[in-house]
Tab-separated table of C-alpha atoms in Angstrom:
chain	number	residue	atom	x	y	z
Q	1	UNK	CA	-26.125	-72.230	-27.665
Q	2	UNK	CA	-28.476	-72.313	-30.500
Q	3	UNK	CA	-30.594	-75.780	-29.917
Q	4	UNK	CA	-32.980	-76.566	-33.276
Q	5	UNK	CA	-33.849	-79.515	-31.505
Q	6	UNK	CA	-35.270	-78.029	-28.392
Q	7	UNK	CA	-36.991	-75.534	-30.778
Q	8	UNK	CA	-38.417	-78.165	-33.675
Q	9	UNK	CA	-39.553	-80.710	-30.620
Q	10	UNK	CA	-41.474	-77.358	-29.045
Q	11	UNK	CA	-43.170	-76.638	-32.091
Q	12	UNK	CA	-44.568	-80.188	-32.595
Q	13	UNK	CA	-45.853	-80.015	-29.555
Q	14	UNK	CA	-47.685	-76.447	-30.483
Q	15	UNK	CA	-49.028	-77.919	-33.734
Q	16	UNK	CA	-47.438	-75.352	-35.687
Q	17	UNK	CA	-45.712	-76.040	-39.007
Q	18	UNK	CA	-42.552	-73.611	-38.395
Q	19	UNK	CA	-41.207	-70.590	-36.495
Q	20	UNK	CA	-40.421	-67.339	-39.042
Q	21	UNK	CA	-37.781	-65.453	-37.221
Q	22	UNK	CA	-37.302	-61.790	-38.835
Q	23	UNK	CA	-35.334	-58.690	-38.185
Q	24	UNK	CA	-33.881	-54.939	-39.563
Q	25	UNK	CA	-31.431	-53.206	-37.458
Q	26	UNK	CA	-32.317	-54.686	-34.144
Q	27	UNK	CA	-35.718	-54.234	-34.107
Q	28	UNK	CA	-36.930	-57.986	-32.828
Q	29	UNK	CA	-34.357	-58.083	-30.069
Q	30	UNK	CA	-36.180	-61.232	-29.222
Q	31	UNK	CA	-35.231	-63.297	-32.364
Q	32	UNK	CA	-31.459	-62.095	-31.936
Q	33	UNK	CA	-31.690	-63.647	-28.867
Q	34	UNK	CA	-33.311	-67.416	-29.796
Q	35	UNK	CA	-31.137	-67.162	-32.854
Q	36	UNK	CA	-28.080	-66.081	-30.492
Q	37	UNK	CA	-26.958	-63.740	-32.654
Q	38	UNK	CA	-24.471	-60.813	-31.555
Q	39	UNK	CA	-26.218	-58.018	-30.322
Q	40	UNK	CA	-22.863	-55.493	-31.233
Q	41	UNK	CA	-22.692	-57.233	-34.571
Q	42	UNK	CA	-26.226	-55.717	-35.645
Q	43	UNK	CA	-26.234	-55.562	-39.398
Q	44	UNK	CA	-28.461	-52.864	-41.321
Q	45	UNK	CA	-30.193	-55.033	-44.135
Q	46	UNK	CA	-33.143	-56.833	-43.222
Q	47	UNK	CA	-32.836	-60.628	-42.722
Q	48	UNK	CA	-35.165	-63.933	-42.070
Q	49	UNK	CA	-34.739	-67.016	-40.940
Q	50	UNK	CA	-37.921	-69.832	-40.728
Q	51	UNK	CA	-37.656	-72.875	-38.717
Q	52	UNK	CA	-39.500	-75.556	-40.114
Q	53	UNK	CA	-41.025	-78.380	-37.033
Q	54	UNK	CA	-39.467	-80.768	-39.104
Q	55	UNK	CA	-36.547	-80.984	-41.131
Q	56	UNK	CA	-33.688	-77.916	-42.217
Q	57	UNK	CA	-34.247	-74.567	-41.647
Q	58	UNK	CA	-34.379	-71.680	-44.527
Q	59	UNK	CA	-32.323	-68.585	-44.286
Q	60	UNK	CA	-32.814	-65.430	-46.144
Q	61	UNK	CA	-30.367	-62.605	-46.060
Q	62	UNK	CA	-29.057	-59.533	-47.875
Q	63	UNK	CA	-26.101	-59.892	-50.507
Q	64	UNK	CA	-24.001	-57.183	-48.227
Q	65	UNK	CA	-24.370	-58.781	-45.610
Q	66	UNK	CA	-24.862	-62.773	-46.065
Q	67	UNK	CA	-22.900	-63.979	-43.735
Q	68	UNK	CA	-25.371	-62.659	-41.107
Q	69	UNK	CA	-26.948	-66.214	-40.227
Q	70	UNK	CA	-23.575	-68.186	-41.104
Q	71	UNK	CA	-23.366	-69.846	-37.685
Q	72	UNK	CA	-27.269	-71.455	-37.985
Q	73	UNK	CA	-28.190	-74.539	-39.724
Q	74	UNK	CA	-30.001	-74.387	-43.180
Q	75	UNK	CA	-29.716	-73.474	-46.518
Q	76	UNK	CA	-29.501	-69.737	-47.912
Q	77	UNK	CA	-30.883	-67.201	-50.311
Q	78	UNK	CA	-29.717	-64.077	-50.935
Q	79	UNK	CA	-31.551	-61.149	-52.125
Q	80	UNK	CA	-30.558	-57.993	-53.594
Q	81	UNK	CA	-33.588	-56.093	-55.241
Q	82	UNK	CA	-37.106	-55.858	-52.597
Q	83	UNK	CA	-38.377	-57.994	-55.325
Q	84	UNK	CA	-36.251	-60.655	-54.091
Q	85	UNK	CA	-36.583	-60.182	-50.399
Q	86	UNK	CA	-40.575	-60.563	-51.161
Q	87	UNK	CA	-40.361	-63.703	-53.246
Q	88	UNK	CA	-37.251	-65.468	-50.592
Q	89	UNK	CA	-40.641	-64.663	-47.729
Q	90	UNK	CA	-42.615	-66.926	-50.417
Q	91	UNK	CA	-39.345	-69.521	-50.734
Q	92	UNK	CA	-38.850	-69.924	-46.637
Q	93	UNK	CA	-42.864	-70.145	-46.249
Q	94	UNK	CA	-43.517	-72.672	-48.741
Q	95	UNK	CA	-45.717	-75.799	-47.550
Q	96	UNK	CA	-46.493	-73.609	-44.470
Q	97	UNK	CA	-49.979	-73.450	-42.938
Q	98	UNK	CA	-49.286	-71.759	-39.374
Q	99	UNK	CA	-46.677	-70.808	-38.795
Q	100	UNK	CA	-45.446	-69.156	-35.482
Q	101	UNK	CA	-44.393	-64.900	-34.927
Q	102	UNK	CA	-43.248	-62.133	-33.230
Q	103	UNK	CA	-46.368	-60.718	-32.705
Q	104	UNK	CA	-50.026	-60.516	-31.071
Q	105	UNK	CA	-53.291	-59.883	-31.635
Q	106	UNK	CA	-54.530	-56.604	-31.948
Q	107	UNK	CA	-51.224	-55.451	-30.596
Q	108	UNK	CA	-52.132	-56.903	-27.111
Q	109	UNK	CA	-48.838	-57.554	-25.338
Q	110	UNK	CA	-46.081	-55.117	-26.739
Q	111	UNK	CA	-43.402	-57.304	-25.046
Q	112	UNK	CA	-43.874	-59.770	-28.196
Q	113	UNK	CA	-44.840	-57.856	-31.166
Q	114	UNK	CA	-42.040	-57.103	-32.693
Q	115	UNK	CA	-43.095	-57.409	-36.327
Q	116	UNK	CA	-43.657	-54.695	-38.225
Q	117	UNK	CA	-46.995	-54.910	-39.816
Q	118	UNK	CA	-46.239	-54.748	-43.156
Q	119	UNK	CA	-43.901	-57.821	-43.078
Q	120	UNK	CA	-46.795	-59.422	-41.046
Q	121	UNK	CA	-48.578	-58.398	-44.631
Q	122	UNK	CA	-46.413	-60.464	-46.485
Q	123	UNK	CA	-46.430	-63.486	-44.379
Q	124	UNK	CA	-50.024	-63.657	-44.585
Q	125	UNK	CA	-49.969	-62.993	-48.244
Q	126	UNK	CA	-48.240	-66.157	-48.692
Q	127	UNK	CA	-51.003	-68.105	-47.711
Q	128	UNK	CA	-49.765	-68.847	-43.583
Q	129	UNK	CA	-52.085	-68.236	-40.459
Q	130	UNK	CA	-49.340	-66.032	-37.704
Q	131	UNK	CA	-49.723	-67.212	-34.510
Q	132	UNK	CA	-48.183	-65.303	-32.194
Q	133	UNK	CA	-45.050	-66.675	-30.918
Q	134	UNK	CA	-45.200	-65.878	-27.132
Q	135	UNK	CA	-45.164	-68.976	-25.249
Q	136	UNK	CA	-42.126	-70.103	-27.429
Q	137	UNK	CA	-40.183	-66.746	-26.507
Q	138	UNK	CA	-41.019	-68.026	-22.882
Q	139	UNK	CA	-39.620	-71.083	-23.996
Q	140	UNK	CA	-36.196	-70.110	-25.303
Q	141	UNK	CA	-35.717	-66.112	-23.799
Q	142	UNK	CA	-37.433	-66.303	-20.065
Q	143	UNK	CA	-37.063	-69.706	-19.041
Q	144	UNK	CA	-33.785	-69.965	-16.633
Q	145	UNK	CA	-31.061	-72.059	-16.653
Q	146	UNK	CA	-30.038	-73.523	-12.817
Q	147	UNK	CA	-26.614	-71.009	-12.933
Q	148	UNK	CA	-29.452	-67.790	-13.938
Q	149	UNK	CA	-31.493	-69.342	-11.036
Q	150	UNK	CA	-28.346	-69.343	-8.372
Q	151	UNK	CA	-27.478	-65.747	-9.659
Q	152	UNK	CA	-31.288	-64.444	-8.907
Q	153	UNK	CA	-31.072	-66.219	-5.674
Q	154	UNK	CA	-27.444	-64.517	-5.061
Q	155	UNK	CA	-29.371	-60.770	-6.164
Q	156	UNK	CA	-32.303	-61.267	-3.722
Q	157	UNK	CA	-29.582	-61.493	-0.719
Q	158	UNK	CA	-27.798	-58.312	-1.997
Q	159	UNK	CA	-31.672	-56.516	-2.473
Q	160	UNK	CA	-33.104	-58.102	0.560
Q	161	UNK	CA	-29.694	-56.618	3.035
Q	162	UNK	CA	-29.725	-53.441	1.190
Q	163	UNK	CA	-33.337	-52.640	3.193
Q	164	UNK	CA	-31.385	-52.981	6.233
Q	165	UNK	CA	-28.537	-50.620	5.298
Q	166	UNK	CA	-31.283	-47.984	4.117
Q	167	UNK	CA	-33.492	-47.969	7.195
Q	168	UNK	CA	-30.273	-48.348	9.171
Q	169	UNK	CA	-28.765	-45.218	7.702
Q	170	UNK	CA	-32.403	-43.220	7.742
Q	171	UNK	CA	-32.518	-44.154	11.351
Q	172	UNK	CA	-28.822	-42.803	12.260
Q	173	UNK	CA	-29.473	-39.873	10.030
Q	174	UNK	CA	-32.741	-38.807	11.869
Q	175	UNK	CA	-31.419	-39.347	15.418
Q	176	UNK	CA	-28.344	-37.558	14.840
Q	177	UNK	CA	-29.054	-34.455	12.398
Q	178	UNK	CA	-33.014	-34.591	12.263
Q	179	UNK	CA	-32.931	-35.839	8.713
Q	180	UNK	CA	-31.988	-37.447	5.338
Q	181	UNK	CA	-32.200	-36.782	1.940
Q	182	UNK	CA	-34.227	-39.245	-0.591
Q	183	UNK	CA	-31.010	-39.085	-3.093
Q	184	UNK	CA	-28.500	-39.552	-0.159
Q	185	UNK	CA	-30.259	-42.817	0.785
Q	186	UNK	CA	-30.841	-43.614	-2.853
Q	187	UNK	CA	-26.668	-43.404	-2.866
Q	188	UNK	CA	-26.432	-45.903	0.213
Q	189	UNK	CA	-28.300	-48.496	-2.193
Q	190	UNK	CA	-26.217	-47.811	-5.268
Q	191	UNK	CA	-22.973	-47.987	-2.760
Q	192	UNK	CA	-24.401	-51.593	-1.136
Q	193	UNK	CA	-24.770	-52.900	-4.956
Q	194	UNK	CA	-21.212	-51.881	-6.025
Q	195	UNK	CA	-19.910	-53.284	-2.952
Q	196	UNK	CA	-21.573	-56.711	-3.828
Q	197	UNK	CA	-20.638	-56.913	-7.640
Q	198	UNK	CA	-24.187	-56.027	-8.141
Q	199	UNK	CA	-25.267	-53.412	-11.445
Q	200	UNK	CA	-28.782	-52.169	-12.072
Q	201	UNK	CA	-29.911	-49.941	-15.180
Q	202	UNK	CA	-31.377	-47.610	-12.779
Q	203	UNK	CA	-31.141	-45.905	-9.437
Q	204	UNK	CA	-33.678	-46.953	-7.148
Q	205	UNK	CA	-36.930	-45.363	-6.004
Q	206	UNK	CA	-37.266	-44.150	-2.558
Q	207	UNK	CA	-40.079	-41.906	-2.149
Q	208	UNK	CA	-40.905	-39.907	1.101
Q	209	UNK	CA	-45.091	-39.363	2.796
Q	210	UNK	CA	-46.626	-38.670	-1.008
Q	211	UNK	CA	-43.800	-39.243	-2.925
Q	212	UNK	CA	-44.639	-42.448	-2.097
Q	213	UNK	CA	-48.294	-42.710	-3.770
Q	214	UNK	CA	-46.242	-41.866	-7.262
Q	215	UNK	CA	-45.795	-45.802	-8.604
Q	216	UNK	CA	-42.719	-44.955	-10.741
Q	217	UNK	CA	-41.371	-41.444	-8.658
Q	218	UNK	CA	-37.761	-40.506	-9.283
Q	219	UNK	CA	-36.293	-40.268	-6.356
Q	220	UNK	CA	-35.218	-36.297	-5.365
Q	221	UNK	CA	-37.701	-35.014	-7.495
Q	222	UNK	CA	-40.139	-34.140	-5.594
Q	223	UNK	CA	-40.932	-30.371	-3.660
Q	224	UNK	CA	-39.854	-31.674	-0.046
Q	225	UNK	CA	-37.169	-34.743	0.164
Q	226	UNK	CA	-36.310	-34.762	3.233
Q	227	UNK	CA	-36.993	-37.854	5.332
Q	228	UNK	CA	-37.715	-36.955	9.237
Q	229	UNK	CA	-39.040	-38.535	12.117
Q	230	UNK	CA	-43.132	-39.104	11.599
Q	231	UNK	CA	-41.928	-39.653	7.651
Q	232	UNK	CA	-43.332	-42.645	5.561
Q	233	UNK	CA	-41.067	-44.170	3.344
Q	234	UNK	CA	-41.145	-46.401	0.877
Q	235	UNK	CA	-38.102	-47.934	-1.308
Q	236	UNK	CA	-37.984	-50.190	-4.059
Q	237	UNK	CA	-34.646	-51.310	-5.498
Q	238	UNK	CA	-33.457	-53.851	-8.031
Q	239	UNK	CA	-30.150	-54.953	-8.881
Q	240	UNK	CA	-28.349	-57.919	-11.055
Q	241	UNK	CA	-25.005	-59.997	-10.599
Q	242	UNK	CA	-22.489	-58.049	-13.414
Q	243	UNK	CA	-22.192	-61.094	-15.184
Q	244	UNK	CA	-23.981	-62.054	-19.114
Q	245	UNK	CA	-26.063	-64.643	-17.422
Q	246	UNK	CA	-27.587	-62.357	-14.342
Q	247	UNK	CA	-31.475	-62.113	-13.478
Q	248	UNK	CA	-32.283	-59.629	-11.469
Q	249	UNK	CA	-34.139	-59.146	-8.003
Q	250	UNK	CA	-36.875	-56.573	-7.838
Q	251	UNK	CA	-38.446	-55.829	-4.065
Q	252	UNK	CA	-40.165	-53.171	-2.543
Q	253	UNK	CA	-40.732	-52.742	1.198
Q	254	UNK	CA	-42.102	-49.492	3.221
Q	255	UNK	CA	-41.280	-48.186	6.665
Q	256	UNK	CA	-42.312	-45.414	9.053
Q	257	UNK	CA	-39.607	-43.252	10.999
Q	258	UNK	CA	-40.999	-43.559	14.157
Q	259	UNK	CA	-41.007	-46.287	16.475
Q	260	UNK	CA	-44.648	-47.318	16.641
Q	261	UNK	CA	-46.601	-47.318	12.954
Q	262	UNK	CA	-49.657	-44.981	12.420
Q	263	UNK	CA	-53.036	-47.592	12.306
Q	264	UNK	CA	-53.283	-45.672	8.890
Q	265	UNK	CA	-50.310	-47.090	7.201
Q	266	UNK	CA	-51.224	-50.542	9.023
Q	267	UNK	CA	-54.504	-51.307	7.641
Q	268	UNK	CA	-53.527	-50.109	4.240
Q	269	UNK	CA	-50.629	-52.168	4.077
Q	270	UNK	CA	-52.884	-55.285	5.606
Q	271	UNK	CA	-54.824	-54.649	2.689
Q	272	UNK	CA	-51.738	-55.202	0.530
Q	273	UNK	CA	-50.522	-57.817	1.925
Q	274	UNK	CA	-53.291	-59.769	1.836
Q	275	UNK	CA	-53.707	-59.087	-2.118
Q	276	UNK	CA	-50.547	-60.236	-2.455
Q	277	UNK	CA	-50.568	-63.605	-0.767
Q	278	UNK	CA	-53.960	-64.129	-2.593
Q	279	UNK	CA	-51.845	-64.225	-5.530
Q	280	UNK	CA	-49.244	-66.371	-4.093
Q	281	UNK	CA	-51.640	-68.693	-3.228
Q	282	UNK	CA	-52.989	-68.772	-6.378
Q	283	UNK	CA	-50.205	-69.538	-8.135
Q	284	UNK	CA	-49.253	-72.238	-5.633
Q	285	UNK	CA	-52.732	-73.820	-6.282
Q	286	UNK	CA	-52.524	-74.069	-10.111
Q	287	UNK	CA	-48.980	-75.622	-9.724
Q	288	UNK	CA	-50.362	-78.172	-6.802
Q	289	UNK	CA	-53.040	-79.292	-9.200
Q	290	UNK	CA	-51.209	-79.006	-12.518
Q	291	UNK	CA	-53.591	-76.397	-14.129
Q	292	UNK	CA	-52.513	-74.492	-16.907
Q	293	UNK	CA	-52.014	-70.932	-15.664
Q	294	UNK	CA	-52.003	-67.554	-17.628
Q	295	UNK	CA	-50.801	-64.935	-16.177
Q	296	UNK	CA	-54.288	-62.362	-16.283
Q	297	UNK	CA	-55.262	-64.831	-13.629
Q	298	UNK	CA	-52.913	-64.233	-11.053
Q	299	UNK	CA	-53.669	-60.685	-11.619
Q	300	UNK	CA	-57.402	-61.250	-10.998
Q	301	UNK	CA	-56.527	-62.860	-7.814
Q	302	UNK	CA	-54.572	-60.133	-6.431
Q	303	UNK	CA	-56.916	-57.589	-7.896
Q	304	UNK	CA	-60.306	-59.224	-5.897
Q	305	UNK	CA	-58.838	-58.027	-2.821
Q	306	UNK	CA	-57.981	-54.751	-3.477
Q	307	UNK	CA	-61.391	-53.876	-5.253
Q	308	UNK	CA	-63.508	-55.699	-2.487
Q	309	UNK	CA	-61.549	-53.583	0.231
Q	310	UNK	CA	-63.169	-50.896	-1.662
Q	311	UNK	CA	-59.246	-49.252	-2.910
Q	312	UNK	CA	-59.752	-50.702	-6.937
Q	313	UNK	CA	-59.392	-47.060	-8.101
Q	314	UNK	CA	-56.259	-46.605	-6.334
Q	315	UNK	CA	-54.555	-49.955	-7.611
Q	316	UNK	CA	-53.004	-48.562	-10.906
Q	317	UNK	CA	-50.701	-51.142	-12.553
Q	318	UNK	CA	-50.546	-54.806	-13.062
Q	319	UNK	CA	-49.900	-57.029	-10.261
Q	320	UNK	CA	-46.335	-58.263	-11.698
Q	321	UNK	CA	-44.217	-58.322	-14.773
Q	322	UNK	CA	-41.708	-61.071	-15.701
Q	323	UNK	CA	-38.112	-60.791	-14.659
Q	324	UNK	CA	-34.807	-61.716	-16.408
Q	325	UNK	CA	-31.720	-60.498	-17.281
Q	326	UNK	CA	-33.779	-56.997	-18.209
Q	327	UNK	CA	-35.693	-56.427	-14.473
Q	328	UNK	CA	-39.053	-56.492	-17.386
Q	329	UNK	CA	-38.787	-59.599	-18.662
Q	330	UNK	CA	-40.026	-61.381	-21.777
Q	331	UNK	CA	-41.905	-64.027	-20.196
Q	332	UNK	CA	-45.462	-63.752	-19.010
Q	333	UNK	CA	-46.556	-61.035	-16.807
Q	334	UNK	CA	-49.501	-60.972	-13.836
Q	335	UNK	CA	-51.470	-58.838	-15.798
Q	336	UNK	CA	-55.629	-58.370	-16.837
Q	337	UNK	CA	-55.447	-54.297	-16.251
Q	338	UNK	CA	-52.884	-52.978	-18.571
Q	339	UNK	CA	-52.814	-56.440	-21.025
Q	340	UNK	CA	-54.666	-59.479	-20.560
Q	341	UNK	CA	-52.216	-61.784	-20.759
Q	342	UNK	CA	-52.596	-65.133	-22.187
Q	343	UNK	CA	-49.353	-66.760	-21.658
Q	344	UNK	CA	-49.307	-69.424	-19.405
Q	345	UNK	CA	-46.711	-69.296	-16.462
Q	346	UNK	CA	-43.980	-71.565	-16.983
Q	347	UNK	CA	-41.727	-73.564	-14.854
Q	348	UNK	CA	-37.995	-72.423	-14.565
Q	349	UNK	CA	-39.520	-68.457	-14.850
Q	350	UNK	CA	-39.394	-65.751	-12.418
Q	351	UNK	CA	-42.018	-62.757	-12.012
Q	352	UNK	CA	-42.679	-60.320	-9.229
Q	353	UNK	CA	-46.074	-59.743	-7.529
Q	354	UNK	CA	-46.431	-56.403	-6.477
Q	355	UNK	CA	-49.873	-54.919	-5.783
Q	356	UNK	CA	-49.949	-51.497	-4.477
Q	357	UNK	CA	-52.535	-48.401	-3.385
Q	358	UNK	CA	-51.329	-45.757	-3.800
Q	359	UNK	CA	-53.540	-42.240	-2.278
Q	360	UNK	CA	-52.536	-38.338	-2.338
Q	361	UNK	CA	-50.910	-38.684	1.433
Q	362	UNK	CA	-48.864	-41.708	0.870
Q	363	UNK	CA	-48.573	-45.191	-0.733
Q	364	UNK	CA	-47.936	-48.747	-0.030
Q	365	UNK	CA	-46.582	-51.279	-2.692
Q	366	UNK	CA	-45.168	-54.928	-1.066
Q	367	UNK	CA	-43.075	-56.673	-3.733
Q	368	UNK	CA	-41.631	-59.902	-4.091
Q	369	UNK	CA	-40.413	-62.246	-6.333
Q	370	UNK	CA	-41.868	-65.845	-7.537
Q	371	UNK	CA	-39.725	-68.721	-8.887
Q	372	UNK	CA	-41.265	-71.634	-10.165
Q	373	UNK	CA	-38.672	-74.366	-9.495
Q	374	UNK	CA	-38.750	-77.336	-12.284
Q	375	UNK	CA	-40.233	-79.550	-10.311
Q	376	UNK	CA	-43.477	-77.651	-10.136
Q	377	UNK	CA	-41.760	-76.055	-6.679
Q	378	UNK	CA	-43.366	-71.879	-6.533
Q	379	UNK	CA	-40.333	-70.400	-4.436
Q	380	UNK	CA	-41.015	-67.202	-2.611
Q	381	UNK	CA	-37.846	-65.043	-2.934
Q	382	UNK	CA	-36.219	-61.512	-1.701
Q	383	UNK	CA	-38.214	-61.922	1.681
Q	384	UNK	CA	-37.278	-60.025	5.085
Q	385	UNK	CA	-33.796	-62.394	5.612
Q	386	UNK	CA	-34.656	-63.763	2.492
Q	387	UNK	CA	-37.286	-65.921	4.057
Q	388	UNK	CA	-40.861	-64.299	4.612
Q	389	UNK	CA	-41.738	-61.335	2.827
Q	390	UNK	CA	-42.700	-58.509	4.696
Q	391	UNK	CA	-45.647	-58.854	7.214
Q	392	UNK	CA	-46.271	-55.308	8.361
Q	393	UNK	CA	-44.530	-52.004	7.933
Q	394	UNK	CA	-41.251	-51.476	9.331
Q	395	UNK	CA	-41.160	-49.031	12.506
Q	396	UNK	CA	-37.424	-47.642	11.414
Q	397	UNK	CA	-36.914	-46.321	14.919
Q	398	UNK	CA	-37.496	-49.359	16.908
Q	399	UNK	CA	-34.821	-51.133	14.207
C-alpha cells in the first residue's frame, strides 16, 4: 500500500524538500513500484508525480491517459502539447530547492538512474538541486516486510537441500555409469525447486574443472561437460517462493568428486573463505557499534584478503549485490570494484557476499546471504543445514 506518510516523514529526515517521481512506458520500474502502480497497466504517455516533505502531492499526467495516478493523493494537471508537459515540471517543482531522483552522479550506480537525462535537464532548469534518490528506493523497494523475510528464510532451506540432492545425484551418477552431465544435474535443481513451489528466472550454474573459473558460465556450454571422478565442481543456484511477495536465496558452494580434496582446491578455497567472513565480520562490527555503513566498505573488507593473498587479479566482480524479489536487488550492493557504492546498508535488507578467484584450471566462489534483522541482528543465511556456511570444499565421494 502506498504510505505518503512513511515517505514525507523519510524525506524530513533527508532534508530534502520533495521526491519527483517520473516515468514513460516503464522505464523507472522503480517509481512504479513506490507509487504501486500496475506493472501490466503500463500506459504510453509520459507522467510525473512530486511528493512534497510536507503537505499534498502534485500529479502531472497526459490528457489520454489521466487517470494514470487516480489512486494517489494530490491534485492534477493535465497536459496535452510538450509545451505543457514542460511548464506542469515548473507547476509540481515550484518552491522546491532539492529535491530527491531517480538518478546518480555521473551515472555511478545504474540500479538507480533511471532518469533520462534530458528530463533531469528540465528539473534542473527549474531552479532544483537532484539528489539522487537511492537510499529512499532502499527505503520503500528493498527494505522487507517480516512475511518477505519468512519467505527468504523458507528459499534458503529449498537452495541450501538442493546442494545435497546435486552432489547426491553426481555421486550416484559417477559410481554407477562413470559420469554426469552439467545440464542433467542442472535439471535435478530445477526438478528440487518445482517440487518445493520454488521459481527462479534462470537455470542454475554448475560448471565442471574450468568451467568453473567462468563467474557467470552457462551451464552445458562448455567443450567437455561431463562431470567424473577427480572433477571439480562448482554450483550456484537461486530460487524464490512463487508467490508476489517472494525474495529470493542466492548460494554457491563447490565440491570435488573424489573422496579426499586436492590441497589445491583447499588453500584456494581457505583463501575464500576467509575473504568472506572478513566481510561478515565487518558488517557485524558496524551494526554492533551503530556506524553508518555503505556498502563499498564491505567490499573493501572482503577485497583486503584476496589482494594480500596475492589472487586481486583473479577476483573479478563485486563482493555482493542486493537481493529481493529480482535475485539483483535495488538496495545497496557490496561493491568499490564495479561501482562505489554509497548507500548505506539498511536494516530489514538482504545482500549476498560472494567473493570468488577464479584461474584457467578451475574456480572457487563461496556465497551466502546476509539479513540484517530490525533490531540491528546481521543473520547469516543459506548455510550447510542452513546453519554455517560452508567451511571447506565438499569431498562428493565421501558424502
Amino acid at each position: 500500500m502506498f504510505d505518503l506518510e512513511a515517505i514525507q516523514t523519510a524525506l524530513r529526515e533527508f532534508g530534502w524538500d520533495g521526491w519527483f517521481l517520473y516515468d514513460f512506458r516503464g522505464s523507472n520500474v522503480l517509481a512504479g513500484r513506490v507509487l504501486k502502480l500496475d506493472p501490466s497497466q503500463m500506459g504510453s504517455r509520459r507522467w510525473a508525480y512530486c511528493i512534497p516533505a510536507n503537505g499534498e502531492p502534485k500529479k502531472l499526467t497526459h490528457r489520454i491517459e489521466s487517470d494514470a495516478l487516480d489512486h494517489l493523493p494530490g491534485g492534477n494537471t493535465i497536459y496535452l502539447s510538450w509545451q505543457e508537459f514542460e511548464s506542469g515540471i515548473a507547476h509540481l517543482l515550484d518552491g522546491m530547492q532539492k529535491v530527491a531522483v531517480e538518478y546518480s552522479e555521473r551515472g555511478g550506480n545504474p540500479y538507480v538512474s533511471k532518469i533520462d537525462a534530458g528530463t533531469l535537464e528540465l528539473v534542473r532548469e527549474c531552479g532544483v538541486e537532484p539528489v539522487s534518490s537511492g537510499n529512499l528506493i532502499q527505503l520503500f523497494e528493498a527494505v522487507l516486510s517480516p512475511r518477505q523475510q519468512e519467505l527468504h528464510l523458507g528459499a534458503a532451506q529449498v537452495t541450501d537441500s538442493a546442494f545435497t540432492k546435486a552432489w547426491q545425484f553426481i555421486r550416484d551418477g559417477v559410481q554407477n555409469g562413470g559420469s554426469v552431465t552439467e545440464k542433467a544435474v542442472e535439471q535435478v535443481i530445477m526438478d528440487h525447486f518445482a517440487e518445493h513451489g520454488m521459481t527462479t528466472y534462470h537455470p542454475p550454474i554448475v560448471g565442471v574443472d574450468s568451467h568453473s573459473g567462468l563467474p557467470h558460465y552457462e551451464t552445458g556450454s562448455g567443450a567437455d561437460t561431463n562431470i567424473r571422478e577427480g572433477s571439480f565442481v562448482l554450483v550456484d543456484l537461486w530460487c524464490k517462493h512463487d508467490d508476489p511477495d517472494g525474495i529470493y536465496s542466492d548460494l554457491t558452494r563447490t565440491g570435488y568428486v573424489g573422496t579426499e580434496v586436492p590441497q589445491k582446491y583447499t588453500d584456494v578455497f581457505n583463501i575464500v573463505a576467509a575473504a568472506r567472513d572478513a566481510a561478515v565480520e565487518c558488517v557485524r562490527s558496524a551494526f554492533a557499534k551503530g556506524e553508518e555503513l555503505p556498502g563499498w566498505k564491505v567490499d573493501a573488507a572482503c577485497r583486503k584478503v584476496i589482494d594480500d593473498a596475492g589472487y586481486g587479479h583473479a577476483f573479478g566482480h563485486r563482493t555482493g549485490h542486493n537481493i529481493g524479489r529480482e535475485v539483483h536487488g535495488n538496495g545497496a550492493h557490496m561493491d568499490n570494484l564495479e561501482t562505489r557504492e554509497d548507500r548505506s546498508v539498511m536494516r530489514n535488507t538482504l545482500f549476498s557476499i560472494e567473493p570468488g578467484i577464479y584461474l584457467p584450471e578451475f574456480g572457487i566462489r563461496s556465497e551466502i546471504n546476509v539479513l540484517i534483522e530490525n533490531d540491528g541482528t546481521v543473520r547469516v543465511t543459506g548455510g550447510i543445514g542452513n546453519a554455517e556456511p560452508q567451511s571447506a570444499v565438499i569431498p562428493i565421494l565421501k558424502m
